[in-house]
Amino acid sequence: MSKNTKYLLVSLPATISPTNDHDEALTTLRSAVTLDYGTVFPFPIPEFKIGTLDALVQQADDLAKLEAACEGVVAKVGDSLRTILQGDEAKISQSKTVNDKPPEQYLKSFHWNKVKYRADRPLGGIIDTLQKEITSIDNQVKDKYNSYNSVKTNLTQLQRRQDGNLSTKALTNIVPPSLLIRDSEHLETHLICVPRNLTKDFLRAYETLSPMVVPRSAVQVAADDDFTLYAVTTFKKHSQDFVHRCRESKWTPREFKYKEGGGEEERRQLEKVGEDERKVWGEALRLGRTAWGEAVMAWVHVLALRVFVETVLRYGLPLNFVCGVVRTTGKLAKKARSSLDAKFSYLGGNAFGRDKKGRVTKDDSSTSADMQAAGHAGDEGEYSAYVCYDFEIN
């Protein structure tokens, strides 16, 4: 799946062929693009139940908003997959399938899913079904990835307590219980984590940091590349003052209460959270893969509906049109559009003449503005004489 691939979903009246034949009309569309700018493959759209003109105009507006929502959900699910797969583009690409097919193969073999989105229902009902589906996909993925992020954060914190430096790691297996005063009514042991470059300052000043610090009570407990951990004894009535002044001096007091078997308990907790993280990771990955495919499927069906409604509004009844997908690139998309404009600008009548660069001529600007205001414009805001929507599936 190339990130540079761009698609143009084009609908044209079958009258572009002298015989009004669909296959010949598709051939005419192909000849307009040529292989220099892209390839064209058919995109069959069934006929739906059509309501009033006012209803169609409102549905065109609703579908434009729904398509934007679908595109947003596809992008968010893709970002979630990228996060959980740690940016591994090969694995991300393998995870992005629609009905177990690569996205482009799904587009090439597209047929309206009549089981999931019954074509014999009114258009409004189909739009409502798609709206509920894309909202449900968004909520499910959001909830699952929030759960995963919560478990992962918990695991990261526990790992830091095992593998971090002395200012953050668990002290259960570092501090001997014999160093701690645990049953005294008046005395208390404090564990102070001191940056290596401040140890001389600490040893020189800790006895006078607050009242009633036991002289010469500082004992080095452990050291790493960044910090040295000391045990210091004070009288309880001045403990808060001592801890406060340590923080002011950029020495970190560590909260610690000895518990028999505490090290084993922490190890079991780390193992359990690690197992939980792996389980939720798998669940989030499976959901992400499924949700991405379902979101793309919903998006493509919304695009099909959008083209159908615009085709009815643009070309009128009875319906006789051909629809195709132009596969091109970001660089060639404008040239493909210009080629289509040159071939089919006559469909707009005299009011929509274009100059050699494919731009609306000056004499037609007011009419073009009126058509844009009425909603008969492409995704880039320019009016075209035919129905065309561009999209990218990344």
C-alpha positions as a Python dict, from the first residue, in 0.01 Angstrom:
ca = {
    (1, 'M'): (0, 0, 0),
    (2, 'S'): (180, 307, -129),
    (3, 'K'): (140, 627, 68),
    (4, 'N'): (167, 819, -259),
    (5, 'T'): (-140, 658, -416),
    (6, 'K'): (-439, 879, -476),
    (7, 'Y'): (-781, 780, -607),
    (8, 'L'): (-1039, 979, -803),
    (9, 'L'): (-1392, 840, -785),
    (10, 'V'): (-1559, 960, -1104),
    (11, 'S'): (-1921, 937, -1222),
    (12, 'L'): (-2019, 1025, -1580),
    (13, 'P'): (-2342, 995, -1776),
    (14, 'A'): (-2345, 701, -2014),
    (15, 'T'): (-2410, 953, -2293),
    (16, 'I'): (-2033, 1008, -2317),
    (17, 'S'): (-2053, 695, -2534),
    (18, 'P'): (-2236, 727, -2870),
    (19, 'T'): (-2429, 409, -2791),
    (20, 'N'): (-2498, 489, -2422),
    (21, 'D'): (-2331, 157, -2343),
    (22, 'H'): (-2170, 126, -1999),
    (23, 'D'): (-1863, -65, -2119),
    (24, 'E'): (-1803, 184, -2398),
    (25, 'A'): (-1851, 472, -2153),
    (26, 'L'): (-1588, 317, -1924),
    (27, 'T'): (-1353, 288, -2224),
    (28, 'T'): (-1413, 657, -2296),
    (29, 'L'): (-1323, 738, -1936),
    (30, 'R'): (-1004, 534, -1966),
    (31, 'S'): (-908, 712, -2287),
    (32, 'A'): (-949, 1048, -2113),
    (33, 'V'): (-698, 964, -1840),
    (34, 'T'): (-448, 749, -2034),
    (35, 'L'): (-180, 541, -1866),
    (36, 'D'): (43, 849, -1844),
    (37, 'Y'): (-165, 983, -1555),
    (38, 'G'): (-325, 675, -1400),
    (39, 'T'): (-525, 359, -1446),
    (40, 'V'): (-904, 324, -1439),
    (41, 'F'): (-1110, 37, -1304),
    (42, 'P'): (-1490, 8, -1273),
    (43, 'F'): (-1672, 89, -952),
    (44, 'P'): (-2028, -50, -968),
    (45, 'I'): (-2292, 138, -768),
    (46, 'P'): (-2647, -1, -736),
    (47, 'E'): (-2957, 214, -769),
    (48, 'F'): (-3115, 325, -444),
    (49, 'K'): (-3457, 446, -347),
    (50, 'I'): (-3472, 816, -426),
    (51, 'G'): (-3682, 1056, -220),
    (52, 'T'): (-3764, 1419, -283),
    (53, 'L'): (-3523, 1674, -425),
    (54, 'D'): (-3505, 1852, -88),
    (55, 'A'): (-3419, 1520, 80),
    (56, 'L'): (-3141, 1453, -174),
    (57, 'V'): (-2988, 1795, -117),
    (58, 'Q'): (-2988, 1738, 261),
    (59, 'Q'): (-2846, 1388, 218),
    (60, 'A'): (-2565, 1526, 1),
    (61, 'D'): (-2471, 1755, 290),
    (62, 'D'): (-2503, 1474, 547),
    (63, 'L'): (-2286, 1242, 338),
    (64, 'A'): (-2012, 1504, 300),
    (65, 'K'): (-1991, 1529, 681),
    (66, 'L'): (-2011, 1153, 725),
    (67, 'E'): (-1732, 1095, 475),
    (68, 'A'): (-1507, 1336, 666),
    (69, 'A'): (-1591, 1148, 988),
    (70, 'C'): (-1507, 812, 826),
    (71, 'E'): (-1175, 943, 698),
    (72, 'G'): (-1096, 1071, 1047),
    (73, 'V'): (-1175, 738, 1212),
    (74, 'V'): (-962, 549, 957),
    (75, 'A'): (-673, 785, 1034),
    (76, 'K'): (-716, 748, 1413),
    (77, 'V'): (-729, 369, 1397),
    (78, 'G'): (-420, 377, 1174),
    (79, 'D'): (-238, 591, 1431),
    (80, 'S'): (-336, 345, 1705),
    (81, 'L'): (-195, 55, 1501),
    (82, 'R'): (124, 252, 1445),
    (83, 'T'): (159, 308, 1819),
    (84, 'I'): (96, -52, 1920),
    (85, 'L'): (328, -184, 1648),
    (86, 'Q'): (594, 71, 1745),
    (87, 'G'): (612, 226, 1400),
    (88, 'D'): (706, -98, 1219),
    (89, 'E'): (582, -1, 870),
    (90, 'A'): (595, -358, 734),
    (91, 'K'): (375, -492, 1014),
    (92, 'I'): (146, -189, 994),
    (93, 'S'): (95, -246, 622),
    (94, 'Q'): (22, -616, 681),
    (95, 'S'): (-238, -521, 941),
    (96, 'K'): (-426, -287, 707),
    (97, 'T'): (-659, -513, 511),
    (98, 'V'): (-1026, -494, 412),
    (99, 'N'): (-1209, -827, 403),
    (100, 'D'): (-863, -990, 416),
    (101, 'K'): (-760, -802, 101),
    (102, 'P'): (-518, -513, 49),
    (103, 'P'): (-718, -186, 22),
    (104, 'E'): (-658, -146, -351),
    (105, 'Q'): (-769, -500, -424),
    (106, 'Y'): (-1085, -432, -221),
    (107, 'L'): (-1153, -122, -432),
    (108, 'K'): (-1097, -313, -755),
    (109, 'S'): (-1337, -589, -650),
    (110, 'F'): (-1588, -359, -483),
    (111, 'H'): (-1951, -461, -479),
    (112, 'W'): (-2214, -304, -258),
    (113, 'N'): (-2260, -510, 59),
    (114, 'K'): (-2632, -578, 28),
    (115, 'V'): (-2639, -790, 343),
    (116, 'K'): (-2489, -526, 570),
    (117, 'Y'): (-2634, -219, 396),
    (118, 'R'): (-2957, -323, 226),
    (119, 'A'): (-2991, -130, -98),
    (120, 'D'): (-3371, -166, -97),
    (121, 'R'): (-3397, 57, 211),
    (122, 'P'): (-3449, 434, 186),
    (123, 'L'): (-3126, 632, 152),
    (124, 'G'): (-3178, 800, 489),
    (125, 'G'): (-3188, 463, 665),
    (126, 'I'): (-2865, 346, 500),
    (127, 'I'): (-2689, 671, 594),
    (128, 'D'): (-2809, 632, 953),
    (129, 'T'): (-2674, 274, 966),
    (130, 'L'): (-2333, 385, 839),
    (131, 'Q'): (-2326, 676, 1086),
    (132, 'K'): (-2394, 443, 1381),
    (133, 'E'): (-2137, 192, 1259),
    (134, 'I'): (-1851, 441, 1223),
    (135, 'T'): (-1934, 592, 1564),
    (136, 'S'): (-1932, 246, 1722),
    (137, 'I'): (-1596, 161, 1562),
    (138, 'D'): (-1447, 486, 1689),
    (139, 'N'): (-1574, 429, 2045),
    (140, 'Q'): (-1463, 64, 2062),
    (141, 'V'): (-1110, 141, 1945),
    (142, 'K'): (-1084, 443, 2173),
    (143, 'D'): (-1193, 241, 2480),
    (144, 'K'): (-960, -52, 2405),
    (145, 'Y'): (-656, 164, 2338),
    (146, 'N'): (-723, 369, 2651),
    (147, 'S'): (-722, 41, 2845),
    (148, 'Y'): (-398, -64, 2680),
    (149, 'N'): (-231, 271, 2750),
    (150, 'S'): (-338, 250, 3115),
    (151, 'V'): (-191, -101, 3158),
    (152, 'K'): (124, -4, 2970),
    (153, 'T'): (173, 305, 3188),
    (154, 'N'): (132, 91, 3500),
    (155, 'L'): (387, -160, 3368),
    (156, 'T'): (633, 117, 3279),
    (157, 'Q'): (610, 257, 3632),
    (158, 'L'): (669, -86, 3785),
    (159, 'Q'): (965, -146, 3553),
    (160, 'R'): (1113, 187, 3652),
    (161, 'R'): (1086, 76, 4014),
    (162, 'Q'): (1290, -231, 3923),
    (163, 'D'): (1534, -91, 3671),
    (164, 'G'): (1555, 282, 3739),
    (165, 'N'): (1811, 469, 3946),
    (166, 'L'): (1802, 503, 4324),
    (167, 'S'): (1568, 800, 4311),
    (168, 'T'): (1286, 592, 4160),
    (169, 'K'): (1353, 218, 4194),
    (170, 'A'): (1204, -7, 4460),
    (171, 'L'): (1413, -29, 4774),
    (172, 'T'): (1286, -362, 4907),
    (173, 'N'): (1590, -558, 4794),
    (174, 'I'): (1834, -272, 4859),
    (175, 'V'): (1773, -159, 5218),
    (176, 'P'): (1866, -415, 5490),
    (177, 'P'): (1598, -420, 5761),
    (178, 'S'): (1873, -395, 6024),
    (179, 'L'): (1937, -32, 5916),
    (180, 'L'): (1583, 76, 6000),
    (181, 'I'): (1455, 183, 6340),
    (182, 'R'): (1103, 40, 6340),
    (183, 'D'): (977, 12, 6698),
    (184, 'S'): (1104, 331, 6862),
    (185, 'E'): (863, 580, 7016),
    (186, 'H'): (1095, 875, 6949),
    (187, 'L'): (1343, 790, 6673),
    (188, 'E'): (1291, 742, 6300),
    (189, 'T'): (1512, 642, 6006),
    (190, 'H'): (1500, 844, 5684),
    (191, 'L'): (1631, 729, 5347),
    (192, 'I'): (1778, 1019, 5150),
    (193, 'C'): (1880, 993, 4786),
    (194, 'V'): (2163, 1237, 4712),
    (195, 'P'): (2305, 1322, 4366),
    (196, 'R'): (2662, 1197, 4342),
    (197, 'N'): (2797, 1549, 4294),
    (198, 'L'): (2629, 1667, 4618),
    (199, 'T'): (2739, 1391, 4858),
    (200, 'K'): (3010, 1602, 5022),
    (201, 'D'): (2761, 1884, 5081),
    (202, 'F'): (2516, 1637, 5232),
    (203, 'L'): (2766, 1478, 5470),
    (204, 'R'): (2884, 1821, 5580),
    (205, 'A'): (2538, 1966, 5640),
    (206, 'Y'): (2284, 1694, 5729),
    (207, 'E'): (2349, 1704, 6107),
    (208, 'T'): (2254, 2072, 6126),
    (209, 'L'): (1978, 2062, 5867),
    (210, 'S'): (1710, 2056, 6139),
    (211, 'P'): (1701, 2016, 6518),
    (212, 'M'): (1759, 1679, 6679),
    (213, 'V'): (1933, 1492, 6398),
    (214, 'V'): (2131, 1205, 6552),
    (215, 'P'): (2500, 1293, 6503),
    (216, 'R'): (2705, 1068, 6274),
    (217, 'S'): (2395, 860, 6196),
    (218, 'A'): (2434, 885, 5817),
    (219, 'V'): (2506, 542, 5670),
    (220, 'Q'): (2561, 480, 5300),
    (221, 'V'): (2313, 215, 5190),
    (222, 'A'): (2377, 194, 4815),
    (223, 'A'): (2512, 389, 4519),
    (224, 'D'): (2471, 394, 4143),
    (225, 'D'): (2602, 615, 3864),
    (226, 'D'): (2371, 901, 3954),
    (227, 'F'): (2283, 884, 4324),
    (228, 'T'): (2399, 770, 4667),
    (229, 'L'): (2139, 648, 4916),
    (230, 'Y'): (2190, 731, 5284),
    (231, 'A'): (2004, 629, 5599),
    (232, 'V'): (1978, 909, 5860),
    (233, 'T'): (1820, 896, 6205),
    (234, 'T'): (1624, 1186, 6357),
    (235, 'F'): (1376, 1240, 6636),
    (236, 'K'): (1020, 1199, 6511),
    (237, 'K'): (903, 1539, 6632),
    (238, 'H'): (1142, 1706, 6381),
    (239, 'S'): (1105, 1455, 6096),
    (240, 'Q'): (885, 1673, 5876),
    (241, 'D'): (1124, 1966, 5908),
    (242, 'F'): (1421, 1745, 5818),
    (243, 'V'): (1245, 1601, 5510),
    (244, 'H'): (1137, 1947, 5396),
    (245, 'R'): (1489, 2086, 5422),
    (246, 'C'): (1629, 1786, 5233),
    (247, 'R'): (1398, 1865, 4942),
    (248, 'E'): (1507, 2231, 4954),
    (249, 'S'): (1867, 2111, 4918),
    (250, 'K'): (1771, 1892, 4615),
    (251, 'W'): (1813, 1570, 4812),
    (252, 'T'): (1529, 1324, 4756),
    (253, 'P'): (1364, 1163, 5062),
    (254, 'R'): (1242, 812, 4974),
    (255, 'E'): (926, 674, 5134),
    (256, 'F'): (990, 318, 5248),
    (257, 'K'): (837, 77, 5496),
    (258, 'Y'): (991, -262, 5539),
    (259, 'K'): (757, -552, 5473),
    (260, 'E'): (846, -918, 5512),
    (261, 'G'): (840, -1082, 5168),
    (262, 'G'): (791, -746, 4999),
    (263, 'G'): (1045, -821, 4725),
    (264, 'E'): (865, -1139, 4621),
    (265, 'E'): (533, -955, 4622),
    (266, 'E'): (671, -684, 4394),
    (267, 'R'): (812, -948, 4158),
    (268, 'R'): (473, -1123, 4136),
    (269, 'Q'): (299, -790, 4076),
    (270, 'L'): (539, -706, 3793),
    (271, 'E'): (482, -1048, 3634),
    (272, 'K'): (104, -1011, 3658),
    (273, 'V'): (98, -662, 3509),
    (274, 'G'): (337, -782, 3236),
    (275, 'E'): (95, -1064, 3152),
    (276, 'D'): (-197, -818, 3154),
    (277, 'E'): (-6, -586, 2920),
    (278, 'R'): (66, -865, 2672),
    (279, 'K'): (-297, -979, 2681),
    (280, 'V'): (-442, -631, 2626),
    (281, 'W'): (-177, -563, 2359),
    (282, 'G'): (-301, -865, 2164),
    (283, 'E'): (-663, -762, 2208),
    (284, 'A'): (-589, -406, 2096),
    (285, 'L'): (-396, -528, 1791),
    (286, 'R'): (-675, -765, 1683),
    (287, 'L'): (-937, -497, 1733),
    (288, 'G'): (-725, -240, 1548),
    (289, 'R'): (-685, -468, 1246),
    (290, 'T'): (-1057, -548, 1234),
    (291, 'A'): (-1166, -192, 1302),
    (292, 'W'): (-940, -44, 1035),
    (293, 'G'): (-1083, -274, 770),
    (294, 'E'): (-1441, -211, 881),
    (295, 'A'): (-1385, 165, 890),
    (296, 'V'): (-1240, 166, 537),
    (297, 'M'): (-1532, -47, 419),
    (298, 'A'): (-1782, 196, 570),
    (299, 'W'): (-1591, 489, 420),
    (300, 'V'): (-1596, 341, 69),
    (301, 'H'): (-1970, 272, 98),
    (302, 'V'): (-2025, 633, 207),
    (303, 'L'): (-1825, 749, -95),
    (304, 'A'): (-2044, 530, -318),
    (305, 'L'): (-2357, 687, -169),
    (306, 'R'): (-2211, 1035, -205),
    (307, 'V'): (-2136, 974, -574),
    (308, 'F'): (-2484, 829, -630),
    (309, 'V'): (-2665, 1124, -469),
    (310, 'E'): (-2450, 1378, -654),
    (311, 'T'): (-2505, 1186, -979),
    (312, 'V'): (-2883, 1212, -939),
    (313, 'L'): (-2859, 1584, -858),
    (314, 'R'): (-2617, 1650, -1142),
    (315, 'Y'): (-2743, 1432, -1428),
    (316, 'G'): (-3109, 1385, -1332),
    (317, 'L'): (-3345, 1098, -1407),
    (318, 'P'): (-3372, 840, -1554),
    (319, 'L'): (-3040, 721, -1415),
    (320, 'N'): (-2787, 604, -1671),
    (321, 'F'): (-2431, 656, -1558),
    (322, 'V'): (-2093, 486, -1536),
    (323, 'C'): (-1864, 506, -1232),
    (324, 'G'): (-1493, 433, -1220),
    (325, 'V'): (-1190, 479, -994),
    (326, 'V'): (-882, 649, -1130),
    (327, 'R'): (-571, 523, -954),
    (328, 'T'): (-305, 790, -974),
    (329, 'T'): (-44, 959, -754),
    (330, 'G'): (-33, 1282, -560),
    (331, 'K'): (190, 1438, -826),
    (332, 'L'): (-17, 1319, -1123),
    (333, 'A'): (-364, 1378, -974),
    (334, 'K'): (-389, 1736, -1104),
    (335, 'K'): (-284, 1630, -1453),
    (336, 'A'): (-541, 1350, -1445),
    (337, 'R'): (-809, 1602, -1342),
    (338, 'S'): (-700, 1842, -1615),
    (339, 'S'): (-722, 1562, -1870),
    (340, 'L'): (-1073, 1473, -1749),
    (341, 'D'): (-1172, 1841, -1761),
    (342, 'A'): (-1049, 1874, -2118),
    (343, 'K'): (-1245, 1567, -2224),
    (344, 'F'): (-1572, 1624, -2039),
    (345, 'S'): (-1605, 2000, -1983),
    (346, 'Y'): (-1883, 2002, -2245),
    (347, 'L'): (-2107, 1826, -1990),
    (348, 'G'): (-2132, 2158, -1807),
    (349, 'G'): (-2276, 2331, -2111),
    (350, 'N'): (-2174, 2672, -2237),
    (351, 'A'): (-2182, 2811, -1884),
    (352, 'F'): (-1874, 2616, -1786),
    (353, 'G'): (-1613, 2674, -2052),
    (354, 'R'): (-1251, 2640, -1943),
    (355, 'D'): (-930, 2786, -2064),
    (356, 'K'): (-627, 2584, -2177),
    (357, 'K'): (-516, 2535, -1815),
    (358, 'G'): (-850, 2389, -1713),
    (359, 'R'): (-960, 2693, -1511),
    (360, 'V'): (-1309, 2838, -1527),
    (361, 'T'): (-1302, 3128, -1776),
    (362, 'K'): (-1358, 3480, -1654),
    (363, 'D'): (-1699, 3513, -1818),
    (364, 'D'): (-1821, 3207, -1629),
    (365, 'S'): (-1692, 3296, -1281),
    (366, 'S'): (-2024, 3414, -1141),
    (367, 'T'): (-2204, 3102, -1260),
    (368, 'S'): (-1928, 2883, -1119),
    (369, 'A'): (-1957, 3059, -784),
    (370, 'D'): (-2331, 2997, -784),
    (371, 'M'): (-2274, 2627, -851),
    (372, 'Q'): (-2014, 2605, -573),
    (373, 'A'): (-2257, 2771, -333),
    (374, 'A'): (-2518, 2513, -431),
    (375, 'G'): (-2274, 2235, -341),
    (376, 'H'): (-2191, 2117, -694),
    (377, 'A'): (-1816, 2134, -645),
    (378, 'G'): (-1534, 1887, -600),
    (379, 'D'): (-1336, 1826, -282),
    (380, 'E'): (-1102, 2114, -363),
    (381, 'G'): (-1387, 2366, -400),
    (382, 'E'): (-1361, 2395, -780),
    (383, 'Y'): (-1667, 2321, -986),
    (384, 'S'): (-1625, 2041, -1238),
    (385, 'A'): (-1864, 1941, -1513),
    (386, 'Y'): (-1875, 1583, -1382),
    (387, 'V'): (-1894, 1412, -1044),
    (388, 'C'): (-1551, 1351, -893),
    (389, 'Y'): (-1424, 1291, -537),
    (390, 'D'): (-1062, 1224, -449),
    (391, 'F'): (-940, 1022, -153),
    (392, 'E'): (-633, 844, -15),
    (393, 'I'): (-626, 527, 197),
    (394, 'N'): (-313, 529, 415),
}
